[in-house]
C-alpha cells in the first residue's frame, strides 16, 4: 500500500476529526504540516488549489473533504469501524447534520473569545466563509452563536441520555468524530469562559473523554517535498465507474469540469474520470508533480462544465 499522508495543521477542527479516525482504524500515517492560510506553495501543485483542510494523500490519490476522507480511511484500516453495520448512511447523515448545523457557530463563538488571531487569517477566510472572523466583530454576537451551538448539543445530550458510551452504542464511529470536533475546537481554544457556557456537561463530558482517548494512532513527520516525491513516484488509478445520472446533468467522461463546494470554498478544475453515487474523481496535472487524482464526495460538491484555460 502507498504511504498514507495527512496534509493538515494542529488548530484545524476538521483535521482533528481525521486524526482520530486514523487512530480508530489503526492506520499508520505521515503528518505534513501546512500553513494555516494561503499561499500553500507546496500543496497547491498537488491539489490544483483546493483550499480546505485537511487533505488525505495515498500515493497519487488525493481525497478531499472529510466526508470522503473517512470513507478512504475505513478501507485503509483494519481495526474498529467508522460505520456501524447497516448504518453507514445514517452515520454520514448525522455527520452532515452536526457539521452544517454547529460547526461555523462553534467557530464564531470560539474565535470571538480568542486574542491575537492573525489578521492574515481573518482576511483570507473572509471571502470563503462570508463571515468577518475578527474577534472584535464576533464578540458582540456571542449570545447568538452560543444558543445555536447549545441547541444542537441538546440533541446530542438526548442521544447519550440513556448512558450509552457512543452515539451508536458501545463502539465509536464516524458520527462521534463528526459531533466531537466542533466541541473540541471550542474547548481547546475558547478558554474556560466558553467551556462554562457550553450546556449539558454532565452528559457530554464522559462521552467527550472517551472520544478523545481514541488518540491519533502511530504517525511520522514528513516534509512537503517528500509528499511531492511520493505523488511523483506513484501512478494514479484509472477509475471508470460512470453512472448514467451524469449524462442527465450534461457530463461525459473526459469533460473538463470544475468541482466546487456548495457552501464555501473555491473551484478546482480537471478532466472528469468517474461519476459514482457518492464520488467524483477528476485528473489533475502539474509539471512539478505529474498526474494525480482528486477525489470528492458527491454530497456538498457541485460539478459543472468549465472552460479549459490555455497553458
PDB file of C-alpha atoms in Angstrom:
ATOM      1  CA  UNK A   1       0.000   0.000   0.000  1.00  0.00           C
ATOM      2  CA  UNK A   2       1.194   3.508  -0.798  1.00  0.00           C
ATOM      3  CA  UNK A   3       2.124   5.805   2.058  1.00  0.00           C
ATOM      4  CA  UNK A   4      -0.790   7.476   3.816  1.00  0.00           C
ATOM      5  CA  UNK A   5      -0.167  11.210   4.215  1.00  0.00           C
ATOM      6  CA  UNK A   6      -2.317  13.772   6.003  1.00  0.00           C
ATOM      7  CA  UNK A   7      -1.862  17.414   4.997  1.00  0.00           C
ATOM      8  CA  UNK A   8      -3.150  19.404   7.977  1.00  0.00           C
ATOM      9  CA  UNK A   9      -2.372  21.867  10.757  1.00  0.00           C
ATOM     10  CA  UNK A  10      -2.883  21.362  14.520  1.00  0.00           C
ATOM     11  CA  UNK A  11      -5.552  24.059  15.008  1.00  0.00           C
ATOM     12  CA  UNK A  12      -7.891  22.657  12.335  1.00  0.00           C
ATOM     13  CA  UNK A  13     -11.001  21.018  13.863  1.00  0.00           C
ATOM     14  CA  UNK A  14     -11.704  19.022  10.704  1.00  0.00           C
ATOM     15  CA  UNK A  15      -8.134  17.731  10.873  1.00  0.00           C
ATOM     16  CA  UNK A  16      -8.721  16.599  14.457  1.00  0.00           C
ATOM     17  CA  UNK A  17     -11.693  14.593  13.215  1.00  0.00           C
ATOM     18  CA  UNK A  18      -9.448  12.790  10.705  1.00  0.00           C
ATOM     19  CA  UNK A  19      -6.538  12.335  13.129  1.00  0.00           C
ATOM     20  CA  UNK A  20      -8.936  10.496  15.436  1.00  0.00           C
ATOM     21  CA  UNK A  21     -10.288   8.428  12.525  1.00  0.00           C
ATOM     22  CA  UNK A  22      -6.756   7.299  11.677  1.00  0.00           C
ATOM     23  CA  UNK A  23      -6.250   6.358  15.312  1.00  0.00           C
ATOM     24  CA  UNK A  24      -9.547   4.485  15.486  1.00  0.00           C
ATOM     25  CA  UNK A  25      -8.787   2.474  12.357  1.00  0.00           C
ATOM     26  CA  UNK A  26      -5.183   1.742  13.326  1.00  0.00           C
ATOM     27  CA  UNK A  27      -3.719   3.326  10.194  1.00  0.00           C
ATOM     28  CA  UNK A  28      -0.038   4.309  10.334  1.00  0.00           C
ATOM     29  CA  UNK A  29       0.269   7.710   8.694  1.00  0.00           C
ATOM     30  CA  UNK A  30       2.606  10.535   7.783  1.00  0.00           C
ATOM     31  CA  UNK A  31       1.987  14.074   9.003  1.00  0.00           C
ATOM     32  CA  UNK A  32       2.668  17.059   6.745  1.00  0.00           C
ATOM     33  CA  UNK A  33       2.087  20.416   8.387  1.00  0.00           C
ATOM     34  CA  UNK A  34       0.651  23.022   6.025  1.00  0.00           C
ATOM     35  CA  UNK A  35       0.300  26.787   6.519  1.00  0.00           C
ATOM     36  CA  UNK A  36      -2.877  27.817   8.320  1.00  0.00           C
ATOM     37  CA  UNK A  37      -3.679  30.230   5.499  1.00  0.00           C
ATOM     38  CA  UNK A  38      -2.713  30.527   1.845  1.00  0.00           C
ATOM     39  CA  UNK A  39      -0.440  30.634  -0.027  1.00  0.00           C
ATOM     40  CA  UNK A  40       0.497  26.963   0.259  1.00  0.00           C
ATOM     41  CA  UNK A  41       3.137  26.701  -2.461  1.00  0.00           C
ATOM     42  CA  UNK A  42       3.993  23.040  -1.859  1.00  0.00           C
ATOM     43  CA  UNK A  43       0.407  21.788  -1.611  1.00  0.00           C
ATOM     44  CA  UNK A  44      -1.204  23.773  -4.426  1.00  0.00           C
ATOM     45  CA  UNK A  45       0.603  21.958  -7.296  1.00  0.00           C
ATOM     46  CA  UNK A  46      -0.688  18.649  -5.949  1.00  0.00           C
ATOM     47  CA  UNK A  47      -4.303  19.684  -5.389  1.00  0.00           C
ATOM     48  CA  UNK A  48      -4.998  22.286  -8.058  1.00  0.00           C
ATOM     49  CA  UNK A  49      -5.545  24.968  -5.453  1.00  0.00           C
ATOM     50  CA  UNK A  50      -8.130  23.166  -3.311  1.00  0.00           C
ATOM     51  CA  UNK A  51      -8.082  25.183  -0.092  1.00  0.00           C
ATOM     52  CA  UNK A  52      -9.976  23.192   2.525  1.00  0.00           C
ATOM     53  CA  UNK A  53      -8.141  21.346   5.267  1.00  0.00           C
ATOM     54  CA  UNK A  54      -7.305  18.509   5.655  1.00  0.00           C
ATOM     55  CA  UNK A  55      -6.385  16.509   2.565  1.00  0.00           C
ATOM     56  CA  UNK A  56      -5.523  12.808   2.675  1.00  0.00           C
ATOM     57  CA  UNK A  57      -2.918  11.645   0.162  1.00  0.00           C
ATOM     58  CA  UNK A  58      -2.436   7.973  -0.660  1.00  0.00           C
ATOM     59  CA  UNK A  59       0.250   7.773  -3.324  1.00  0.00           C
ATOM     60  CA  UNK A  60      -1.101   9.842  -6.228  1.00  0.00           C
ATOM     61  CA  UNK A  61      -4.697   9.821  -4.931  1.00  0.00           C
ATOM     62  CA  UNK A  62      -5.854  12.937  -3.041  1.00  0.00           C
ATOM     63  CA  UNK A  63      -9.045  12.644  -1.006  1.00  0.00           C
ATOM     64  CA  UNK A  64     -10.753  15.988  -0.444  1.00  0.00           C
ATOM     65  CA  UNK A  65     -13.343  16.807   2.231  1.00  0.00           C
ATOM     66  CA  UNK A  66     -13.583  14.835   5.452  1.00  0.00           C
ATOM     67  CA  UNK A  67     -16.815  13.122   4.404  1.00  0.00           C
ATOM     68  CA  UNK A  68     -14.831  11.409   1.664  1.00  0.00           C
ATOM     69  CA  UNK A  69     -11.621  11.046   3.667  1.00  0.00           C
ATOM     70  CA  UNK A  70     -13.485   8.996   6.281  1.00  0.00           C
ATOM     71  CA  UNK A  71     -14.592   6.575   3.573  1.00  0.00           C
ATOM     72  CA  UNK A  72     -10.991   6.165   2.415  1.00  0.00           C
ATOM     73  CA  UNK A  73      -9.733   5.556   5.963  1.00  0.00           C
ATOM     74  CA  UNK A  74     -12.431   2.928   6.537  1.00  0.00           C
ATOM     75  CA  UNK A  75     -10.953   0.970   3.630  1.00  0.00           C
ATOM     76  CA  UNK A  76      -7.340   1.523   4.703  1.00  0.00           C
ATOM     77  CA  UNK A  77      -7.613   0.425   8.322  1.00  0.00           C
ATOM     78  CA  UNK A  78      -8.157  -2.985   9.853  1.00  0.00           C
ATOM     79  CA  UNK A  79      -9.322  -2.198  13.400  1.00  0.00           C
ATOM     80  CA  UNK A  80     -12.702  -0.899  14.503  1.00  0.00           C
ATOM     81  CA  UNK A  81     -15.211   0.529  12.066  1.00  0.00           C
ATOM     82  CA  UNK A  82     -16.196   4.068  11.234  1.00  0.00           C
ATOM     83  CA  UNK A  83     -19.603   2.866  10.059  1.00  0.00           C
ATOM     84  CA  UNK A  84     -21.750   0.501  12.143  1.00  0.00           C
ATOM     85  CA  UNK A  85     -23.002  -2.410  10.087  1.00  0.00           C
ATOM     86  CA  UNK A  86     -26.112  -1.411   8.169  1.00  0.00           C
ATOM     87  CA  UNK A  87     -25.914   2.194   9.360  1.00  0.00           C
ATOM     88  CA  UNK A  88     -23.287   3.774   7.092  1.00  0.00           C
ATOM     89  CA  UNK A  89     -25.796   6.162   5.524  1.00  0.00           C
ATOM     90  CA  UNK A  90     -27.132   7.187   8.933  1.00  0.00           C
ATOM     91  CA  UNK A  91     -23.602   7.817  10.266  1.00  0.00           C
ATOM     92  CA  UNK A  92     -22.845  10.020   7.255  1.00  0.00           C
ATOM     93  CA  UNK A  93     -26.132  11.888   7.620  1.00  0.00           C
ATOM     94  CA  UNK A  94     -25.506  12.530  11.328  1.00  0.00           C
ATOM     95  CA  UNK A  95     -22.074  13.921  10.477  1.00  0.00           C
ATOM     96  CA  UNK A  96     -23.586  16.167   7.839  1.00  0.00           C
ATOM     97  CA  UNK A  97     -26.185  17.459  10.311  1.00  0.00           C
ATOM     98  CA  UNK A  98     -23.779  18.408  13.067  1.00  0.00           C
ATOM     99  CA  UNK A  99     -21.230  19.988  10.788  1.00  0.00           C
ATOM    100  CA  UNK A 100     -23.765  22.021   8.858  1.00  0.00           C
ATOM    101  CA  UNK A 101     -25.662  22.969  11.994  1.00  0.00           C
ATOM    102  CA  UNK A 102     -22.978  23.647  14.568  1.00  0.00           C
ATOM    103  CA  UNK A 103     -19.504  23.919  13.039  1.00  0.00           C
ATOM    104  CA  UNK A 104     -19.484  27.566  11.917  1.00  0.00           C
ATOM    105  CA  UNK A 105     -21.394  28.638  15.016  1.00  0.00           C
ATOM    106  CA  UNK A 106     -18.841  26.895  17.248  1.00  0.00           C
ATOM    107  CA  UNK A 107     -16.013  28.545  15.303  1.00  0.00           C
ATOM    108  CA  UNK A 108     -17.560  32.010  15.604  1.00  0.00           C
ATOM    109  CA  UNK A 109     -18.314  31.519  19.306  1.00  0.00           C
ATOM    110  CA  UNK A 110     -14.732  30.431  19.949  1.00  0.00           C
ATOM    111  CA  UNK A 111     -12.886  32.973  17.837  1.00  0.00           C
ATOM    112  CA  UNK A 112     -14.911  35.734  19.476  1.00  0.00           C
ATOM    113  CA  UNK A 113     -13.136  34.769  22.691  1.00  0.00           C
ATOM    114  CA  UNK A 114      -9.633  34.464  21.231  1.00  0.00           C
ATOM    115  CA  UNK A 115      -6.944  37.107  21.403  1.00  0.00           C
ATOM    116  CA  UNK A 116      -4.151  37.657  18.929  1.00  0.00           C
ATOM    117  CA  UNK A 117      -5.760  35.986  15.932  1.00  0.00           C
ATOM    118  CA  UNK A 118      -3.510  36.769  12.933  1.00  0.00           C
ATOM    119  CA  UNK A 119      -5.052  39.354  10.640  1.00  0.00           C
ATOM    120  CA  UNK A 120      -3.826  37.351   7.646  1.00  0.00           C
ATOM    121  CA  UNK A 121      -6.119  34.509   8.700  1.00  0.00           C
ATOM    122  CA  UNK A 122      -9.079  36.847   9.184  1.00  0.00           C
ATOM    123  CA  UNK A 123      -8.653  38.342   5.719  1.00  0.00           C
ATOM    124  CA  UNK A 124      -8.003  35.015   3.969  1.00  0.00           C
ATOM    125  CA  UNK A 125     -11.116  33.357   5.383  1.00  0.00           C
ATOM    126  CA  UNK A 126     -13.459  36.326   4.952  1.00  0.00           C
ATOM    127  CA  UNK A 127     -14.393  35.718   1.272  1.00  0.00           C
ATOM    128  CA  UNK A 128     -14.667  31.957   1.843  1.00  0.00           C
ATOM    129  CA  UNK A 129     -16.803  31.927   4.996  1.00  0.00           C
ATOM    130  CA  UNK A 130     -18.624  35.176   4.186  1.00  0.00           C
ATOM    131  CA  UNK A 131     -18.200  35.978   7.893  1.00  0.00           C
ATOM    132  CA  UNK A 132     -15.898  38.562   9.438  1.00  0.00           C
ATOM    133  CA  UNK A 133     -13.724  36.446  11.752  1.00  0.00           C
ATOM    134  CA  UNK A 134     -12.251  39.442  13.538  1.00  0.00           C
ATOM    135  CA  UNK A 135     -12.789  38.647  17.257  1.00  0.00           C
ATOM    136  CA  UNK A 136     -13.928  42.225  17.834  1.00  0.00           C
ATOM    137  CA  UNK A 137     -16.742  41.711  15.318  1.00  0.00           C
ATOM    138  CA  UNK A 138     -17.764  38.315  16.688  1.00  0.00           C
ATOM    139  CA  UNK A 139     -17.706  39.073  20.413  1.00  0.00           C
ATOM    140  CA  UNK A 140     -20.927  41.139  20.467  1.00  0.00           C
ATOM    141  CA  UNK A 141     -22.739  38.212  18.774  1.00  0.00           C
ATOM    142  CA  UNK A 142     -21.728  35.650  21.411  1.00  0.00           C
ATOM    143  CA  UNK A 143     -25.290  35.072  22.631  1.00  0.00           C
ATOM    144  CA  UNK A 144     -26.456  34.289  19.092  1.00  0.00           C
ATOM    145  CA  UNK A 145     -23.696  31.737  18.409  1.00  0.00           C
ATOM    146  CA  UNK A 146     -23.991  30.203  21.876  1.00  0.00           C
ATOM    147  CA  UNK A 147     -27.689  29.496  21.590  1.00  0.00           C
ATOM    148  CA  UNK A 148     -27.165  27.856  18.198  1.00  0.00           C
ATOM    149  CA  UNK A 149     -24.358  25.626  19.477  1.00  0.00           C
ATOM    150  CA  UNK A 150     -26.259  24.608  22.596  1.00  0.00           C
ATOM    151  CA  UNK A 151     -29.408  23.809  20.618  1.00  0.00           C
ATOM    152  CA  UNK A 152     -27.512  21.109  18.720  1.00  0.00           C
ATOM    153  CA  UNK A 153     -25.681  19.877  21.810  1.00  0.00           C
ATOM    154  CA  UNK A 154     -29.102  19.387  23.400  1.00  0.00           C
ATOM    155  CA  UNK A 155     -29.874  16.812  20.697  1.00  0.00           C
ATOM    156  CA  UNK A 156     -26.562  15.091  21.367  1.00  0.00           C
ATOM    157  CA  UNK A 157     -27.403  15.019  25.078  1.00  0.00           C
ATOM    158  CA  UNK A 158     -30.736  13.358  24.251  1.00  0.00           C
ATOM    159  CA  UNK A 159     -28.942  10.661  22.268  1.00  0.00           C
ATOM    160  CA  UNK A 160     -26.496   9.981  25.130  1.00  0.00           C
ATOM    161  CA  UNK A 161     -29.026  10.291  27.954  1.00  0.00           C
ATOM    162  CA  UNK A 162     -29.591   6.524  28.196  1.00  0.00           C
ATOM    163  CA  UNK A 163     -25.976   6.021  29.274  1.00  0.00           C
ATOM    164  CA  UNK A 164     -24.599   4.662  26.016  1.00  0.00           C
ATOM    165  CA  UNK A 165     -20.864   5.094  25.513  1.00  0.00           C
ATOM    166  CA  UNK A 166     -21.050   6.434  21.970  1.00  0.00           C
ATOM    167  CA  UNK A 167     -23.660   7.756  19.553  1.00  0.00           C
ATOM    168  CA  UNK A 168     -24.462   4.325  18.100  1.00  0.00           C
ATOM    169  CA  UNK A 169     -23.932   2.355  21.295  1.00  0.00           C
ATOM    170  CA  UNK A 170     -20.859   0.580  22.609  1.00  0.00           C
ATOM    171  CA  UNK A 171     -18.371   1.447  19.841  1.00  0.00           C
ATOM    172  CA  UNK A 172     -17.163   4.779  18.402  1.00  0.00           C
ATOM    173  CA  UNK A 173     -17.997   5.656  14.807  1.00  0.00           C
ATOM    174  CA  UNK A 174     -17.690   8.433  12.249  1.00  0.00           C
ATOM    175  CA  UNK A 175     -20.758  10.024  13.840  1.00  0.00           C
ATOM    176  CA  UNK A 176     -18.913  10.512  17.131  1.00  0.00           C
ATOM    177  CA  UNK A 177     -15.916  12.087  15.411  1.00  0.00           C
ATOM    178  CA  UNK A 178     -18.139  14.481  13.454  1.00  0.00           C
ATOM    179  CA  UNK A 179     -20.047  15.561  16.559  1.00  0.00           C
ATOM    180  CA  UNK A 180     -16.855  15.835  18.591  1.00  0.00           C
ATOM    181  CA  UNK A 181     -14.653  18.136  16.550  1.00  0.00           C
ATOM    182  CA  UNK A 182     -16.657  21.415  16.769  1.00  0.00           C
ATOM    183  CA  UNK A 183     -16.871  20.936  20.553  1.00  0.00           C
ATOM    184  CA  UNK A 184     -13.145  20.108  20.628  1.00  0.00           C
ATOM    185  CA  UNK A 185     -12.338  23.349  18.820  1.00  0.00           C
ATOM    186  CA  UNK A 186     -14.391  25.385  21.294  1.00  0.00           C
ATOM    187  CA  UNK A 187     -12.887  23.673  24.336  1.00  0.00           C
ATOM    188  CA  UNK A 188      -9.320  23.832  23.069  1.00  0.00           C
ATOM    189  CA  UNK A 189      -9.372  27.461  22.031  1.00  0.00           C
ATOM    190  CA  UNK A 190     -12.238  29.282  23.737  1.00  0.00           C
ATOM    191  CA  UNK A 191     -10.825  29.261  27.248  1.00  0.00           C
ATOM    192  CA  UNK A 192     -12.646  28.471  30.475  1.00  0.00           C
ATOM    193  CA  UNK A 193     -15.275  31.106  29.770  1.00  0.00           C
ATOM    194  CA  UNK A 194     -16.546  29.380  26.609  1.00  0.00           C
ATOM    195  CA  UNK A 195     -16.256  25.952  28.253  1.00  0.00           C
ATOM    196  CA  UNK A 196     -18.514  27.042  31.083  1.00  0.00           C
ATOM    197  CA  UNK A 197     -21.126  28.318  28.645  1.00  0.00           C
ATOM    198  CA  UNK A 198     -21.498  25.020  26.770  1.00  0.00           C
ATOM    199  CA  UNK A 199     -24.502  23.192  28.197  1.00  0.00           C
ATOM    200  CA  UNK A 200     -25.181  19.580  29.244  1.00  0.00           C
ATOM    201  CA  UNK A 201     -21.682  18.981  30.627  1.00  0.00           C
ATOM    202  CA  UNK A 202     -22.736  16.117  32.912  1.00  0.00           C
ATOM    203  CA  UNK A 203     -23.977  14.134  29.898  1.00  0.00           C
ATOM    204  CA  UNK A 204     -21.421  15.290  27.335  1.00  0.00           C
ATOM    205  CA  UNK A 205     -18.181  15.119  29.350  1.00  0.00           C
ATOM    206  CA  UNK A 206     -17.901  11.313  29.780  1.00  0.00           C
ATOM    207  CA  UNK A 207     -18.589  10.781  26.067  1.00  0.00           C
ATOM    208  CA  UNK A 208     -16.150  13.577  25.144  1.00  0.00           C
ATOM    209  CA  UNK A 209     -13.388  11.967  27.209  1.00  0.00           C
ATOM    210  CA  UNK A 210     -13.969   8.580  25.571  1.00  0.00           C
ATOM    211  CA  UNK A 211     -13.679  10.058  22.061  1.00  0.00           C
ATOM    212  CA  UNK A 212     -10.527  11.995  22.989  1.00  0.00           C
ATOM    213  CA  UNK A 213      -8.987   8.795  24.356  1.00  0.00           C
ATOM    214  CA  UNK A 214      -9.073   7.221  20.872  1.00  0.00           C
ATOM    215  CA  UNK A 215      -5.943   9.211  20.071  1.00  0.00           C
ATOM    216  CA  UNK A 216      -4.202   9.774  16.771  1.00  0.00           C
ATOM    217  CA  UNK A 217      -2.500   6.427  16.358  1.00  0.00           C
ATOM    218  CA  UNK A 218       1.022   5.956  15.029  1.00  0.00           C
ATOM    219  CA  UNK A 219       2.403   8.654  12.747  1.00  0.00           C
ATOM    220  CA  UNK A 220       5.689  10.090  11.478  1.00  0.00           C
ATOM    221  CA  UNK A 221       6.586  13.586  10.388  1.00  0.00           C
ATOM    222  CA  UNK A 222       7.073  14.191   6.664  1.00  0.00           C
ATOM    223  CA  UNK A 223       8.120  17.268   4.729  1.00  0.00           C
ATOM    224  CA  UNK A 224       6.032  18.755   1.907  1.00  0.00           C
ATOM    225  CA  UNK A 225       8.818  17.948  -0.556  1.00  0.00           C
ATOM    226  CA  UNK A 226       8.743  14.307   0.486  1.00  0.00           C
ATOM    227  CA  UNK A 227       4.978  14.225  -0.097  1.00  0.00           C
ATOM    228  CA  UNK A 228       5.506  15.635  -3.579  1.00  0.00           C
ATOM    229  CA  UNK A 229       8.053  12.893  -4.296  1.00  0.00           C
ATOM    230  CA  UNK A 230       5.527  10.266  -3.193  1.00  0.00           C
ATOM    231  CA  UNK A 231       2.963  11.679  -5.631  1.00  0.00           C
ATOM    232  CA  UNK A 232       5.529  11.725  -8.447  1.00  0.00           C
ATOM    233  CA  UNK A 233       6.653   8.162  -7.752  1.00  0.00           C
ATOM    234  CA  UNK A 234       3.123   6.737  -7.963  1.00  0.00           C
ATOM    235  CA  UNK A 235       0.774   6.380 -10.902  1.00  0.00           C
ATOM    236  CA  UNK A 236      -2.812   7.475 -10.300  1.00  0.00           C
ATOM    237  CA  UNK A 237      -5.532   4.868 -10.742  1.00  0.00           C
ATOM    238  CA  UNK A 238      -7.873   4.864 -13.728  1.00  0.00           C
ATOM    239  CA  UNK A 239     -11.351   4.736 -12.178  1.00  0.00           C
ATOM    240  CA  UNK A 240     -14.058   4.016 -14.710  1.00  0.00           C
ATOM    241  CA  UNK A 241     -17.295   3.939 -12.712  1.00  0.00           C
ATOM    242  CA  UNK A 242     -19.740   6.051 -14.652  1.00  0.00           C
ATOM    243  CA  UNK A 243     -23.348   6.390 -13.601  1.00  0.00           C
ATOM    244  CA  UNK A 244     -25.914   7.194 -16.288  1.00  0.00           C
ATOM    245  CA  UNK A 245     -27.026  10.007 -13.996  1.00  0.00           C
ATOM    246  CA  UNK A 246     -24.021  12.014 -15.194  1.00  0.00           C
ATOM    247  CA  UNK A 247     -25.480  12.157 -18.706  1.00  0.00           C
ATOM    248  CA  UNK A 248     -28.684  13.564 -17.237  1.00  0.00           C
ATOM    249  CA  UNK A 249     -26.748  16.520 -15.828  1.00  0.00           C
ATOM    250  CA  UNK A 250     -24.787  17.067 -19.033  1.00  0.00           C
ATOM    251  CA  UNK A 251     -21.448  15.445 -18.184  1.00  0.00           C
ATOM    252  CA  UNK A 252     -19.390  12.915 -20.116  1.00  0.00           C
ATOM    253  CA  UNK A 253     -16.215  11.100 -19.117  1.00  0.00           C
ATOM    254  CA  UNK A 254     -13.215  13.222 -20.083  1.00  0.00           C
ATOM    255  CA  UNK A 255     -15.037  16.564 -19.887  1.00  0.00           C
ATOM    256  CA  UNK A 256     -13.130  19.445 -18.350  1.00  0.00           C
ATOM    257  CA  UNK A 257     -15.081  20.370 -15.233  1.00  0.00           C
ATOM    258  CA  UNK A 258     -14.930  22.488 -12.118  1.00  0.00           C
ATOM    259  CA  UNK A 259     -15.762  20.912  -8.759  1.00  0.00           C
ATOM    260  CA  UNK A 260     -16.871  23.445  -6.155  1.00  0.00           C
ATOM    261  CA  UNK A 261     -18.123  23.190  -2.551  1.00  0.00           C
ATOM    262  CA  UNK A 262     -21.779  24.185  -2.373  1.00  0.00           C
ATOM    263  CA  UNK A 263     -21.299  26.315   0.761  1.00  0.00           C
ATOM    264  CA  UNK A 264     -17.857  27.922   0.848  1.00  0.00           C
ATOM    265  CA  UNK A 265     -14.594  27.285  -0.934  1.00  0.00           C
ATOM    266  CA  UNK A 266     -13.053  27.574  -4.367  1.00  0.00           C
ATOM    267  CA  UNK A 267     -13.472  25.598  -7.599  1.00  0.00           C
ATOM    268  CA  UNK A 268     -10.894  23.017  -8.676  1.00  0.00           C
ATOM    269  CA  UNK A 269     -10.657  22.053 -12.337  1.00  0.00           C
ATOM    270  CA  UNK A 270      -9.667  18.878 -14.123  1.00  0.00           C
ATOM    271  CA  UNK A 271     -10.743  16.155 -16.518  1.00  0.00           C
ATOM    272  CA  UNK A 272     -13.556  14.090 -15.022  1.00  0.00           C
ATOM    273  CA  UNK A 273     -12.765  10.367 -14.782  1.00  0.00           C
ATOM    274  CA  UNK A 274     -15.510   8.903 -12.610  1.00  0.00           C
ATOM    275  CA  UNK A 275     -19.038   9.780 -11.520  1.00  0.00           C
ATOM    276  CA  UNK A 276     -20.453   7.456  -8.875  1.00  0.00           C
ATOM    277  CA  UNK A 277     -23.405   7.809  -6.485  1.00  0.00           C
ATOM    278  CA  UNK A 278     -21.039   9.019  -3.754  1.00  0.00           C
ATOM    279  CA  UNK A 279     -17.877  10.138  -5.555  1.00  0.00           C
ATOM    280  CA  UNK A 280     -16.484  12.468  -8.220  1.00  0.00           C
ATOM    281  CA  UNK A 281     -12.926  11.866  -9.478  1.00  0.00           C
ATOM    282  CA  UNK A 282     -11.016  14.330 -11.628  1.00  0.00           C
ATOM    283  CA  UNK A 283      -7.494  14.147 -13.088  1.00  0.00           C
ATOM    284  CA  UNK A 284      -5.140  16.995 -12.233  1.00  0.00           C
ATOM    285  CA  UNK A 285      -1.698  17.504 -13.714  1.00  0.00           C
ATOM    286  CA  UNK A 286       1.163  19.815 -12.787  1.00  0.00           C
ATOM    287  CA  UNK A 287       4.736  19.835 -14.154  1.00  0.00           C
ATOM    288  CA  UNK A 288       6.256  19.638 -10.675  1.00  0.00           C
ATOM    289  CA  UNK A 289       4.102  16.701  -9.574  1.00  0.00           C
ATOM    290  CA  UNK A 290       2.835  14.858 -12.626  1.00  0.00           C
ATOM    291  CA  UNK A 291      -0.630  13.324 -12.836  1.00  0.00           C
ATOM    292  CA  UNK A 292      -2.777  12.831  -9.736  1.00  0.00           C
ATOM    293  CA  UNK A 293      -6.424  12.077  -8.980  1.00  0.00           C
ATOM    294  CA  UNK A 294      -8.545  14.425  -6.881  1.00  0.00           C
ATOM    295  CA  UNK A 295     -11.466  12.654  -5.201  1.00  0.00           C
ATOM    296  CA  UNK A 296     -14.535  14.439  -3.839  1.00  0.00           C
ATOM    297  CA  UNK A 297     -17.805  13.340  -2.240  1.00  0.00           C
ATOM    298  CA  UNK A 298     -20.965  13.971  -4.213  1.00  0.00           C
ATOM    299  CA  UNK A 299     -22.726  15.459  -1.195  1.00  0.00           C
ATOM    300  CA  UNK A 300     -21.608  19.048  -0.707  1.00  0.00           C
ATOM    301  CA  UNK A 301     -19.908  19.494  -4.089  1.00  0.00           C
ATOM    302  CA  UNK A 302     -21.146  20.608  -7.500  1.00  0.00           C
ATOM    303  CA  UNK A 303     -19.551  19.550 -10.784  1.00  0.00           C
ATOM    304  CA  UNK A 304     -20.105  21.723 -13.848  1.00  0.00           C
ATOM    305  CA  UNK A 305     -18.568  22.052 -17.289  1.00  0.00           C
ATOM    306  CA  UNK A 306     -15.724  24.576 -17.340  1.00  0.00           C
ATOM    307  CA  UNK A 307     -13.654  26.339 -19.946  1.00  0.00           C
ATOM    308  CA  UNK A 308     -10.145  24.984 -20.101  1.00  0.00           C
ATOM    309  CA  UNK A 309      -7.557  27.711 -19.778  1.00  0.00           C
ATOM    310  CA  UNK A 310      -4.601  27.780 -22.127  1.00  0.00           C
ATOM    311  CA  UNK A 311      -1.300  26.731 -20.549  1.00  0.00           C
TER     312      UNK A 311
END
